[in-house]
XYZ file of C-alpha atoms in Angstrom:
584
model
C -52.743 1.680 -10.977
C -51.913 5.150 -11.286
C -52.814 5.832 -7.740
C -50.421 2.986 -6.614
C -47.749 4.635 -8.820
C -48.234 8.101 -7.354
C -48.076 6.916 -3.772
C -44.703 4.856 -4.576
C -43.278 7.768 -6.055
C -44.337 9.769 -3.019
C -42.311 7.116 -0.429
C -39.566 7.563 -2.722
C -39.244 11.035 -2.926
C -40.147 11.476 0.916
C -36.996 9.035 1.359
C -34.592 11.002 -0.712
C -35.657 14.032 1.418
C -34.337 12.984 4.289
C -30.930 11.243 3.286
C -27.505 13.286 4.005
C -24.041 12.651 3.010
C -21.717 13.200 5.325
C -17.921 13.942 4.816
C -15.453 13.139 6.956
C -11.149 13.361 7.648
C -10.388 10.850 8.782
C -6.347 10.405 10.336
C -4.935 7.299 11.516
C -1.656 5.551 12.529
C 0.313 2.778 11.171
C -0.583 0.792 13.979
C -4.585 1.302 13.986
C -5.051 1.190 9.683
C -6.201 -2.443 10.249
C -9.309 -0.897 12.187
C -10.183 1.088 9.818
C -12.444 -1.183 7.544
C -14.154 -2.168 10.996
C -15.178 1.225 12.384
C -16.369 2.395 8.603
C -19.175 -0.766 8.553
C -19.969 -0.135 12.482
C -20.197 4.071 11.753
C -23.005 3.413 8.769
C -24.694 0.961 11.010
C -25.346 3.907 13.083
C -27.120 5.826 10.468
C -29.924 5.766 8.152
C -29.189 2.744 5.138
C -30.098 6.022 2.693
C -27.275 8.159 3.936
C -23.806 8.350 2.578
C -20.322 9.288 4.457
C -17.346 9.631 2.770
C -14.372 9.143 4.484
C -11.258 11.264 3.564
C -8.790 8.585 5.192
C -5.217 9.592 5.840
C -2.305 7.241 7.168
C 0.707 8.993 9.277
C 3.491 7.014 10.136
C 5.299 9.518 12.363
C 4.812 12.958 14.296
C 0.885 11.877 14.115
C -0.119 14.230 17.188
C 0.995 17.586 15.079
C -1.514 16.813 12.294
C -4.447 16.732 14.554
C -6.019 20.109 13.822
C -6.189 19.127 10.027
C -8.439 16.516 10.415
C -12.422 15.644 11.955
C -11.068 12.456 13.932
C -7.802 10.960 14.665
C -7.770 7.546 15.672
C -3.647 7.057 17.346
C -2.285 4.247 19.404
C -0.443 6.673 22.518
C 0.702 4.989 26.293
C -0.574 8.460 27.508
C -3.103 10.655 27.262
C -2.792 13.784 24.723
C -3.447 17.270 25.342
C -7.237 18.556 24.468
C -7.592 19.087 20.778
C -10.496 21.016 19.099
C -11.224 18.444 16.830
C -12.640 14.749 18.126
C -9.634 11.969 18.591
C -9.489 8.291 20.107
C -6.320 6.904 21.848
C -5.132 3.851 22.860
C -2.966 2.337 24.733
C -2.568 -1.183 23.889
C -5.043 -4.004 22.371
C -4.562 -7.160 23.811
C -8.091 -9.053 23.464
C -11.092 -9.346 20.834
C -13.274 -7.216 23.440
C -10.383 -4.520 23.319
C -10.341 -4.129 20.015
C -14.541 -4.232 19.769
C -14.490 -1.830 22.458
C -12.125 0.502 20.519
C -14.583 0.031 17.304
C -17.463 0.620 18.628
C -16.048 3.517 20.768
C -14.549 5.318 17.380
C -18.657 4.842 15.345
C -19.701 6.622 18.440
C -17.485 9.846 18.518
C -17.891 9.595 14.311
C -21.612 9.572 14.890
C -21.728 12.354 17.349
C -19.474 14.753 15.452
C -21.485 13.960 12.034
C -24.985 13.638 12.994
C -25.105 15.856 16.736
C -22.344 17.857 15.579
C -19.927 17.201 18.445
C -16.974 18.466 17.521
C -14.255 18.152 19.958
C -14.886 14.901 21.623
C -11.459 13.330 23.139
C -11.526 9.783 24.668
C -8.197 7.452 25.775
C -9.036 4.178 26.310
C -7.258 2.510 29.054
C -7.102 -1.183 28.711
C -6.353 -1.239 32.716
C -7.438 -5.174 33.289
C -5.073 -6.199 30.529
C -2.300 -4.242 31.344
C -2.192 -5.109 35.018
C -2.104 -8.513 33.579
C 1.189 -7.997 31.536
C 2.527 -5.893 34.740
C 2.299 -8.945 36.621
C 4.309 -11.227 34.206
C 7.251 -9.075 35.020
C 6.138 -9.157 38.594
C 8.564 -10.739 40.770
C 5.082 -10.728 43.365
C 3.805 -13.467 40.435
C 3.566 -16.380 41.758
C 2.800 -19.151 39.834
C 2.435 -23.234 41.080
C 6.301 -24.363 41.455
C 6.118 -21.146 43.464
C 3.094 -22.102 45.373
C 4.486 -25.864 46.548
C 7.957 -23.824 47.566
C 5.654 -21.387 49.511
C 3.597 -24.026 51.067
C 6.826 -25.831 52.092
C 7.884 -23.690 53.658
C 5.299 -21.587 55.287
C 2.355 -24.103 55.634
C 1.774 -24.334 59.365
C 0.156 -28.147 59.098
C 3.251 -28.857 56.794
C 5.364 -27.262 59.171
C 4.028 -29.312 62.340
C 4.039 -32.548 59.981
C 7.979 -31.722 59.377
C 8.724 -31.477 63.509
C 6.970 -34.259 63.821
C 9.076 -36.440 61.295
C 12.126 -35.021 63.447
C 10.096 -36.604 66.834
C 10.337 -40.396 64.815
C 14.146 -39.762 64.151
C 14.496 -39.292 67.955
C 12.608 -41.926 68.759
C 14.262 -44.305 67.228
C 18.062 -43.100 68.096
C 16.671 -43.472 71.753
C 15.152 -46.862 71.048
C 18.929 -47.570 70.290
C 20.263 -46.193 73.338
C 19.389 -49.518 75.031
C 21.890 -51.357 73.465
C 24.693 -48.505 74.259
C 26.431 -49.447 77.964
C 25.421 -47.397 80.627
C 28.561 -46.304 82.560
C 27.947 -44.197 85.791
C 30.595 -42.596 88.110
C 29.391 -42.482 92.023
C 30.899 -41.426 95.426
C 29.213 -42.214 98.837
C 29.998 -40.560 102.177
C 28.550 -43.580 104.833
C 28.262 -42.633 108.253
C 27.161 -45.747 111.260
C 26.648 -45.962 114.756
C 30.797 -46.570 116.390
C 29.601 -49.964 118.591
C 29.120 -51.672 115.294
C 31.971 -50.071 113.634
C 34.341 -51.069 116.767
C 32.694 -54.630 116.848
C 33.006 -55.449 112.991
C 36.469 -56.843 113.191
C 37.764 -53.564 110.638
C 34.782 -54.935 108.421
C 33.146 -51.505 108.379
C 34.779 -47.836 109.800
C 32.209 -45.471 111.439
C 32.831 -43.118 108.610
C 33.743 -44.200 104.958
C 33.935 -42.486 101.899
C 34.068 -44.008 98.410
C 34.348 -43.730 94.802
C 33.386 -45.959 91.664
C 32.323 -46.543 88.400
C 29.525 -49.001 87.261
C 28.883 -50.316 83.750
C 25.465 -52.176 82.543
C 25.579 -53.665 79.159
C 22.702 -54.927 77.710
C 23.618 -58.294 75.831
C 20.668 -59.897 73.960
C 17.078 -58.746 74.303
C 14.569 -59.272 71.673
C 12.281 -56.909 72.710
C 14.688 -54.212 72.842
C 16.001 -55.482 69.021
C 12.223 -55.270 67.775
C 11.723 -52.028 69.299
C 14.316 -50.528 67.310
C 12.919 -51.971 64.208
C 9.694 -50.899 65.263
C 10.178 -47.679 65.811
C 12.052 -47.007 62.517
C 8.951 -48.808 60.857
C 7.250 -46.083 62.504
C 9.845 -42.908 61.297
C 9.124 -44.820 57.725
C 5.838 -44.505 58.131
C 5.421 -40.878 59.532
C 7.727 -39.802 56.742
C 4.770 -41.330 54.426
C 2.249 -39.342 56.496
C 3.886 -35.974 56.401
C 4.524 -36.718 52.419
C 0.606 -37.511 52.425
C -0.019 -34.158 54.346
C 2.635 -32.232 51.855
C 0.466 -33.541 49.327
C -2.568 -33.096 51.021
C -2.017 -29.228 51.543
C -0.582 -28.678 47.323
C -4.047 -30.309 46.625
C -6.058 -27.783 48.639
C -3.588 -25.153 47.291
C -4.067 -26.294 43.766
C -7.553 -26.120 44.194
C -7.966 -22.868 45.933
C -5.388 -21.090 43.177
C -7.614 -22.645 39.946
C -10.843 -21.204 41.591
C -9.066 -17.938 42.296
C -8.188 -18.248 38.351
C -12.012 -19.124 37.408
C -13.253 -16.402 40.156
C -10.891 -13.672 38.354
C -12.462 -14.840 35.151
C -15.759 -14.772 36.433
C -14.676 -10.846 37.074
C -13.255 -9.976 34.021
C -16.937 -11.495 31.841
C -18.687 -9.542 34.403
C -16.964 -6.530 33.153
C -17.790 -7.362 29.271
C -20.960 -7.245 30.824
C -21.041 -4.134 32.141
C -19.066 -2.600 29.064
C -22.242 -3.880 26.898
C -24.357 -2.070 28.838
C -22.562 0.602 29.354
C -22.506 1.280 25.263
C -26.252 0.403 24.968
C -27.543 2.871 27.535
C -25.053 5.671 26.211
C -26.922 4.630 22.975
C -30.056 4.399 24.368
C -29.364 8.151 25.487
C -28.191 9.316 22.759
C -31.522 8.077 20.821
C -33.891 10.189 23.329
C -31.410 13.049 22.157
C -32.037 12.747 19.241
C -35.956 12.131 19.708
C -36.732 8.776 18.331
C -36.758 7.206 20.930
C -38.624 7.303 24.642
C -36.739 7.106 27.752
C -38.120 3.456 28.997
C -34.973 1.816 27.477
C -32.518 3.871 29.204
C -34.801 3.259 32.727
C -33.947 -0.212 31.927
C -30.830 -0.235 30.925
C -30.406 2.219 34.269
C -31.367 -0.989 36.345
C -29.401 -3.711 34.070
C -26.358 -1.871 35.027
C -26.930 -1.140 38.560
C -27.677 -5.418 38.565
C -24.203 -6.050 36.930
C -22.648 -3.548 39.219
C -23.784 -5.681 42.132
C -22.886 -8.687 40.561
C -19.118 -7.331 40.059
C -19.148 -6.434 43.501
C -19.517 -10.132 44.852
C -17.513 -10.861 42.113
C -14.830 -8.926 43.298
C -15.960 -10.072 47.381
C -15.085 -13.870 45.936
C -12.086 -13.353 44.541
C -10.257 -11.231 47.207
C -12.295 -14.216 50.092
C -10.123 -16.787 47.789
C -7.015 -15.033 47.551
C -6.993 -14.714 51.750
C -7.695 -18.355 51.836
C -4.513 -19.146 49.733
C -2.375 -16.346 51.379
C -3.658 -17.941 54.771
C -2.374 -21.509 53.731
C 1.074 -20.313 52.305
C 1.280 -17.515 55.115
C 2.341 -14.691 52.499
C 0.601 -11.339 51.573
C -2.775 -11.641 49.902
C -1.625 -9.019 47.443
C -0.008 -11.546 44.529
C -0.679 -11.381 41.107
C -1.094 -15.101 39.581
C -0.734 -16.687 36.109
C -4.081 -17.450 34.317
C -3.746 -21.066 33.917
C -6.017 -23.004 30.842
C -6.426 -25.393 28.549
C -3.431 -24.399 26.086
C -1.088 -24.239 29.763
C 1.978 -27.052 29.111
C 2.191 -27.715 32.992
C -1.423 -29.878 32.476
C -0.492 -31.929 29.479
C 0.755 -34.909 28.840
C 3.548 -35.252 26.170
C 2.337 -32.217 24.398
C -1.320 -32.597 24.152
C -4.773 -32.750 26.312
C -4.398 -35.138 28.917
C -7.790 -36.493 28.296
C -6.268 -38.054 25.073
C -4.413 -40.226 27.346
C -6.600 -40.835 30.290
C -9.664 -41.724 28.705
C -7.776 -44.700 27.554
C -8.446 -47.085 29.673
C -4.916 -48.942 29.850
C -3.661 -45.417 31.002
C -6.803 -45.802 33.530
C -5.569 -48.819 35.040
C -1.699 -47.691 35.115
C -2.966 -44.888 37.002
C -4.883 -47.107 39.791
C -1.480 -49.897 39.978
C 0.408 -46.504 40.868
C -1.973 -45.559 43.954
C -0.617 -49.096 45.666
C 3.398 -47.849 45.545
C 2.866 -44.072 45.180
C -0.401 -42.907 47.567
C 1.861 -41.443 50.434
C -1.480 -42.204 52.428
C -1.418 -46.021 51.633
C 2.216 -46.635 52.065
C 1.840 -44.595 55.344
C -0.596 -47.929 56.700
C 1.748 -49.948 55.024
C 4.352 -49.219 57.126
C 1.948 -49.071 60.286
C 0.855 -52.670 59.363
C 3.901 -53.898 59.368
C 5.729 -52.284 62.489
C 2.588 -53.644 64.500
C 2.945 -56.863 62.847
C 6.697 -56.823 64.425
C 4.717 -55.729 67.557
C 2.825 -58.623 67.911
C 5.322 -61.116 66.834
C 7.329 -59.463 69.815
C 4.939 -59.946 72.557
C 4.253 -63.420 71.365
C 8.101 -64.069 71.282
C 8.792 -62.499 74.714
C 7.024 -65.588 76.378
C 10.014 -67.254 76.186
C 13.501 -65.787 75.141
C 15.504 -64.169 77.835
C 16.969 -61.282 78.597
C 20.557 -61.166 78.697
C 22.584 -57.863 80.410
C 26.120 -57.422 81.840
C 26.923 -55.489 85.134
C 30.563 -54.308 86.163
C 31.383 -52.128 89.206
C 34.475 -51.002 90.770
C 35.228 -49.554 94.040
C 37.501 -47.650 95.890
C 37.482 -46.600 99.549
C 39.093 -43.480 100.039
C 38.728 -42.484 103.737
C 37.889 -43.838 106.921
C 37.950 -41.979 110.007
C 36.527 -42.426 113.559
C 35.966 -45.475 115.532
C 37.552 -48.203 113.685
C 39.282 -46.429 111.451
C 42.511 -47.913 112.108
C 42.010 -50.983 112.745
C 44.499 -53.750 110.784
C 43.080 -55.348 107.898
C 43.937 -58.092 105.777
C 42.437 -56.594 102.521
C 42.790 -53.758 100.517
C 40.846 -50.362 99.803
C 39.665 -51.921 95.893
C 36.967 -53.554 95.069
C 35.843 -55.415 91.509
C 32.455 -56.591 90.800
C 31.343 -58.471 87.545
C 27.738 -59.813 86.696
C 26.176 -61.648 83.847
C 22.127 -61.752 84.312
C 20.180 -63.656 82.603
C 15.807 -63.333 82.936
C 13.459 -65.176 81.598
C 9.989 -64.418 81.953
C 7.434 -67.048 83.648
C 4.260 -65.371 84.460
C 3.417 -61.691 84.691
C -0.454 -61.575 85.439
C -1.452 -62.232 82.160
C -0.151 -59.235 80.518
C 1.245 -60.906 77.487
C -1.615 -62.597 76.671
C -3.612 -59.308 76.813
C -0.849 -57.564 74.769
C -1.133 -60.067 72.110
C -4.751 -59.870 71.657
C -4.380 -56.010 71.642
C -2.209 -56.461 68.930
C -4.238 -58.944 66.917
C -7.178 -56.144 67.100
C -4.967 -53.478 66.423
C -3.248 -55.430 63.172
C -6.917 -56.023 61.792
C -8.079 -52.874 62.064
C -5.729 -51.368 60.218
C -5.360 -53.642 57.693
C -9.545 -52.819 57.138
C -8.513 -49.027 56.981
C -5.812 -49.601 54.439
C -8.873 -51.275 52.445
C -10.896 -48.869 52.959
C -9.058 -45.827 51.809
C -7.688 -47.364 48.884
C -11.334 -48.318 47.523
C -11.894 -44.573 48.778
C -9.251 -43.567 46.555
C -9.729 -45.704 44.247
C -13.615 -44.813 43.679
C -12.278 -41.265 43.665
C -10.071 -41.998 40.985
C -12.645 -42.868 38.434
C -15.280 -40.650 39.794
C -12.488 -37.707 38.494
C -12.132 -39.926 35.333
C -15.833 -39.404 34.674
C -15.557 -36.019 35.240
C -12.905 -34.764 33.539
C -14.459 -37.069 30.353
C -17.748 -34.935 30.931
C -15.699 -31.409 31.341
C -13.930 -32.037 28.125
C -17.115 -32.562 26.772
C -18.607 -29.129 28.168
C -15.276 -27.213 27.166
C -16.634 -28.008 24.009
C -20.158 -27.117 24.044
C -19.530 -23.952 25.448
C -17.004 -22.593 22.910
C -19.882 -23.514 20.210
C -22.906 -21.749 21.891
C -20.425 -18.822 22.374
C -19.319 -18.558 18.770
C -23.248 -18.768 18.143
C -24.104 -16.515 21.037
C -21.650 -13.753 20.374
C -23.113 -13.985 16.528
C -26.670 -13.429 17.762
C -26.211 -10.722 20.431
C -24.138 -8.222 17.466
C -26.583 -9.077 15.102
C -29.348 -8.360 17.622
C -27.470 -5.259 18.918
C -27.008 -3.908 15.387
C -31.027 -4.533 14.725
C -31.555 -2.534 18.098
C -29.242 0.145 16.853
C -31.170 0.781 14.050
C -34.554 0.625 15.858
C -35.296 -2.894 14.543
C -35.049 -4.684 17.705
C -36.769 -4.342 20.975
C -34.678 -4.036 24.263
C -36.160 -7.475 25.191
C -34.439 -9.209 22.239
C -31.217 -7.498 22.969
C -31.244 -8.188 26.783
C -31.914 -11.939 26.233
C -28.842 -12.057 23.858
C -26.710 -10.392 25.795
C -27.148 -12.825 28.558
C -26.922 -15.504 26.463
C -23.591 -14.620 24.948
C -22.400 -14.181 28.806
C -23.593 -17.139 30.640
C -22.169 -19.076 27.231
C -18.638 -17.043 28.181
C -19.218 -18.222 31.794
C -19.618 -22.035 31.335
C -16.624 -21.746 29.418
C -14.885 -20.309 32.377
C -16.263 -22.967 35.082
C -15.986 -25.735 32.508
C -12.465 -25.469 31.712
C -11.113 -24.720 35.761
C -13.331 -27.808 36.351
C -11.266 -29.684 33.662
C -8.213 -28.544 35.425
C -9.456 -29.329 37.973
C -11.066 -33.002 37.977
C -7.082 -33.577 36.419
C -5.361 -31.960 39.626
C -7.881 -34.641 41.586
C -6.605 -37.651 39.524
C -2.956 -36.311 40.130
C -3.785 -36.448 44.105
C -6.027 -39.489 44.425
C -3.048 -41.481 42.452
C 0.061 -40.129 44.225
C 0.774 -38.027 41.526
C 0.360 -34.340 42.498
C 3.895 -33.462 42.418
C 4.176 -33.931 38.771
C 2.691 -30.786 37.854
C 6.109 -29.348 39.161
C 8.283 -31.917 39.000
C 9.371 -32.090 35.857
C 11.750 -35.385 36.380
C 8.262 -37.523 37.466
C 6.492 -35.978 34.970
C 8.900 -37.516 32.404
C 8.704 -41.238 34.338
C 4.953 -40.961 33.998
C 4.678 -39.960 30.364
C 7.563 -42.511 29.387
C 4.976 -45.217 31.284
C 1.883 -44.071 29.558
C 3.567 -44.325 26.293
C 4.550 -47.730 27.015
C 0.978 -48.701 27.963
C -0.059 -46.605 25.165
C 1.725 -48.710 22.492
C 0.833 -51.901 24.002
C -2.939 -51.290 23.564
C-alpha cells in the first residue's frame, strides 16, 4: 500500500513539474469580441490539460491599429492589410461562412500557441476570404447573369434558336405566296412581228409584213379547291413550325438550364474541395509544428505531404470542369465565358411553388395528373404534330376532292396595233387597230395516269405515321414525366440524408481532429473523418442540383419551362395547383 501511495505521489508531482501558465494580452475589436470565447477553448486544446493561460482581454472600439504595440496579439477586422508590427496580430477582412469564421479560429490558437509555447513573437497573418468576396463582387456585377438573363441571351444569340426563328419567317412566306394564286395576274406585252410580203400582200389587209403591238392581259383565278386548301394548308403548316421553333426555344432553355445548375454544383464541388485542402493545410502545419517541437516523428507530415498534393489534383480537375461547363454555356448563348452566376438552391424563390418546396405539391398526385393533362395543350412538341396532322389531313381530303371539282379561271386581253409598215401596210380595212378578248375556263379533271390515286395513298401513309409519332412522344414524355417525379421524390429524400450525416460528420472529424491535436488520435482516424465530413458535404451538393434539377425536367417534359421566368405562367400554374390542391 505504501508503495502504491509513493508511486501515485510520484505521477503527481512529475505532472505538476511540467505544467506552465501562460499569460497573455489579448486586444480585440468590436466586431471580432464574439470570437473570443471560441479561440480561448481552441488555444487550450492546443496545450497540455495541466497548463493554465490567462488571458488579459481588451476590447477597442476605435483607433484599434495604434494600440498594437501594447498588447501579445491583436485580433482586428481590416479590408487591408496593416503594416508589420513587432508583436503577433490576425486580420480580417470579412466573414461570410461557418468555414470562415473556423478558419479565423483556428488560425488565431495557432499564432497564440506559437507566441506562448515556441515563443514567436511577431507573427502577422491577414486572412483573405477571396472565394467569398468574389462572390459578393459578382452580385453587383452587371457581368452576373442569372436565368431570366440566360433565356434573353439564348434568344437572342442561340444559333439553333436563331435558324428556328428564319425559319418561322420561311412559313409566313409561304403562305402569303400560297395566296398569290388567288390575286389576278395582269401582264403588259408589246410584239414587233415580221412575215414573208407574198402572204402579207395576199391576206386581203388581214396581216401587214411588219406589225407592232401593245396589250395588257389579265388571268383571274375564280374557284379552285386545291388552291383554297393550299392556303389553309400551308398556314396549318406556319402554325405548326411556330410550335416547333417554340419546342426548340424550349428545347435549348432546357439544355441551358441544365448546363448552368451543373456549372452551380461543379463550382460547389470547387469550393468543398478547397475546405479540403484548408483541413489539410492546418493539419500538416500542425503536424510540423509537432516535429518542432519533438513529440512527434515526421511520418504524419510525409502523409499529410501526399494528402495535399491528392487534393491539389483533385482541385485542378475541379477547376478543368467548371471552366469545360462554363464554355459549353457561353458556346450556346454565344457570350464571353468570363460571367459570374448566382448560386441557385433549395431556399432560391424562382423553384418554388407558392412559397414552399415544390415537392410539397408534386408529390401529390392530383398535382401529378394536372401536370400530365397540361403536356396535351402546352408540349410545344405535341401541338407541333398536332398541327402537322391536321394540315395533312386537309392534304388528303384535297387530293381525294380534286377527282371531281373544277377549276374555274378568268382570262382578259386587249390589243392594240400600233404600226404597220411594208407590203400591205396600206391596204383598206374594214376594222379597226383594237382588239378585246374575254375568257371564262372551266377544267375538270378526268384521268391523269393515276396520280391521284397514288397521292391519296401517300397521304393515308403519311397521316398514320404521324399520328403513331404523336403517340409515341407523348408516352415518351409522358414516361419522362414520372420518371422525374420519382426522382425528384428520391432527391428530396437524399437532400435530407446528407444534411444529417454532415451535421454528424462535421461532429466527428473536430472531435477526431481535437483528439489528434492532443496526440490522442492516429492520422488514420483523422484522415477517415475528414473524408467523411467531405464526401457528406458533396452529396449534399449533387443531391440538391439533382433536385433542381429532376424539377427543371418536369418543367420541360410538361410544357412548362418558361415558368421559371415567367412570372405571369407561374401565377396560372400555382392558381391551378391550388385548385386541384383543395379539391383532393
Amino acid at each position: 500500500m505504501n508503495k502504491y501511495f509513493l508511486t501515485t505521489l510520484f505521477f503527481l508531482f512529475s505532472s505538476n513539474s511540467y505544467a506552465k501558465s501562460y499569460e497573455l494580452n489579448f486586444l480585440v475589436d468590436v466586431n471580432s469580441e464574439k470570437y473570443v470565447k471560441e479561440i480561448k477553448n481552441e488555444t487550450k486544446a492546443l496545450f497540455s490539460s495541466d497548463d493554465k493561460i490567462n488571458f488579459k482581454i481588451d476590447i477597442c472600439k476605435d483607433s484599434c491599429e495604434t494600440k498594437l504595440e501594447s498588447y501579445d496579439f491583436s485580433l482586428l477586422q481590416e479590408t487591408k492589410k496593416l503594416k508589420n508590427s513587432s508583436n503577433s496580430i490576425l486580420t480580417y477582412n470579412h466573414i461570410y461562412s461557418e468555414y470562415d469564421e473556423s478558419k479565423l479560429i483556428r488560425a488565431s490558437a495557432l499564432i497564440i500557441f506559437e507566441y506562448l509555447k515556441e515563443n514567436k513573437k511577431n507573427k502577422y497573418l491577414h486572412l483573405e476570404n477571396e472565394f467569398l468576396e468574389e462572390k459578393k463582387q459578382e452580385i453587383k456585377s452587371e457581368n452576373n447573369i442569372d436565368l431570366k438573363d440566360l433565356f434573353s441571351l439564348a434568344k437572342q444569340n442561340n444559333l439553333q434558336i436563331l435558324q428556328s426563328l428564319n425559319s418561322m419567317k420561311l412559313s409566313k412566306l409561304d403562305v402569303d405566296e400560297s395566296k398569290t394564286n388567288y390575286k389576278p395576274q395582269i401582264d403588259f406585252y408589246s410584239n414587233l412581228i415580221q412575215i414573208d410580203g407574198d402572204r402579207a400582200k395576199y391576206s386581203s389587209g388581214l396581216y401587214s409584213e411588219g406589225t407592232v403591238d401593245v396589250g395588257v392581259k389579265l388571268t383571274q383565278l375564280i374557284y379552285s379547291d386545291k388552291v383554297i386548301k393550299n392556303i389553309k394548308i400551308k398556314e396549318l403548316l406556319e402554325k405548326s413550325n411556330k410550335n416547333g421553333v417554340k419546342a426548340k426555344v424550349d428545347e435549348v432553355f432546357y439544355s441551358v438550364v441544365l448546363t448552368y445548375l451543373n456549372i452551380i454544383k461543379a463550382n460547389n464541388h470547387n469550393d468543398i474541395m478547397k475546405i479540403k485542402q484548408n483541413f489539410i493545410k492546418q493539419n500538416l502545419s500542425f503536424a510540423k509544428q509537432r516535429v518542432e517541437i519533438g513529440v512527434q516523428d515526421r511520418s504524419d507530415i510525409y502523409r499529410w505531404e501526399s494528402e495535399l498534393a491528392n487534393v491539389n489534383i483533385e482541385l485542378a480537375n475541379s477547376i478543368k470542369e467548371l471552366d469545360s461547363l462554363k464554355i459549353e454555356l457561353a458556346n450556346l448563348l454565344q457570350i464571353n465565358k468570363n460571367f459570374s452566376f448566382f448560386d441557385y438552391g433549395m431556399e432560391s424563390k424562382i423553384f418554388k411553388i407558392l412559397n414552399q418546396d415544390s415537392i410539397n405539391f408534386i408529390s401529390n398526385e392530383k398535382v401529378q395528373e394536372l401536370f400530365l393533362d397540361e403536356i396535351i395543350y402546352s408540349h410545344s412538341t405535341l401541338k407541333q404534330l398536332h398541327d402537322l396532322i391536321v394540315a395533312k389531313n386537309e392534304e388528303y381530303k384535297m387530293n381525294k376532292a380534286s377527282r371531281y371539282l373544277p377549276t374555274i379561271a378568268f382570262e382578259g386581253n386587249a390589243r392594240k396595233i400600233v404600226d404597220r409598215y411594208a407590203q400591205g401596210s396600206n391596204t383598206t380595212r374594214y376594222w379597226d387597230n383594237d382588239e378585246y378578248q374575254a375568257v371564262i375556263n372551266l377544267t375538270l379533271p378526268i384521268y391523269e395516269g393515276g396520280l391521284k390515286s397514288v397521292n391519296i395513298e401517300k397521304n393515308e401513309v403519311e397521316l398514320l405515321n404521324l399520328k403513331l409519332q404523336y403517340n409515341e412522344i407523348k408516352n415518351l414524355i409522358e414516361k419522362n414525366v414520372e420518371q422525374n417525379y420519382d426522382s425528384l421524390k428520391k432527391s428530396y429524400e437524399k437532400i435530407s440524408f446528407s444534411k444529417t450525416a454532415q451535421e454528424f460528420a462535421q461532429k466527428n472529424f473536430e472531435l477526431i481532429q481535437d483528439r489528434y491535436k492532443m496526440g490522442n488520435e492516429n492520422i488514420i482516424s483523422l484522415l477517415d473523418a475528414q473524408n467523411a465530413y467531405i464526401v457528406s458535404r458533396l452529396n449534399e451538393n449533387i443531391s440538391i442540383i439533382d433536385y433542381l434539377i429532376d424539377l427543371s425536367s418536369i418543367y420541360y417534359f410538361s410544357g412548362n419551362i418558361d415558368i421559371l421566368i415567367d412570372i405571369n405562367k407561374k401565377d396560372n400554374l400555382e392558381k391551378k395547383i391550388l385548385k386541384v390542391t383543395k379539391e383532393s
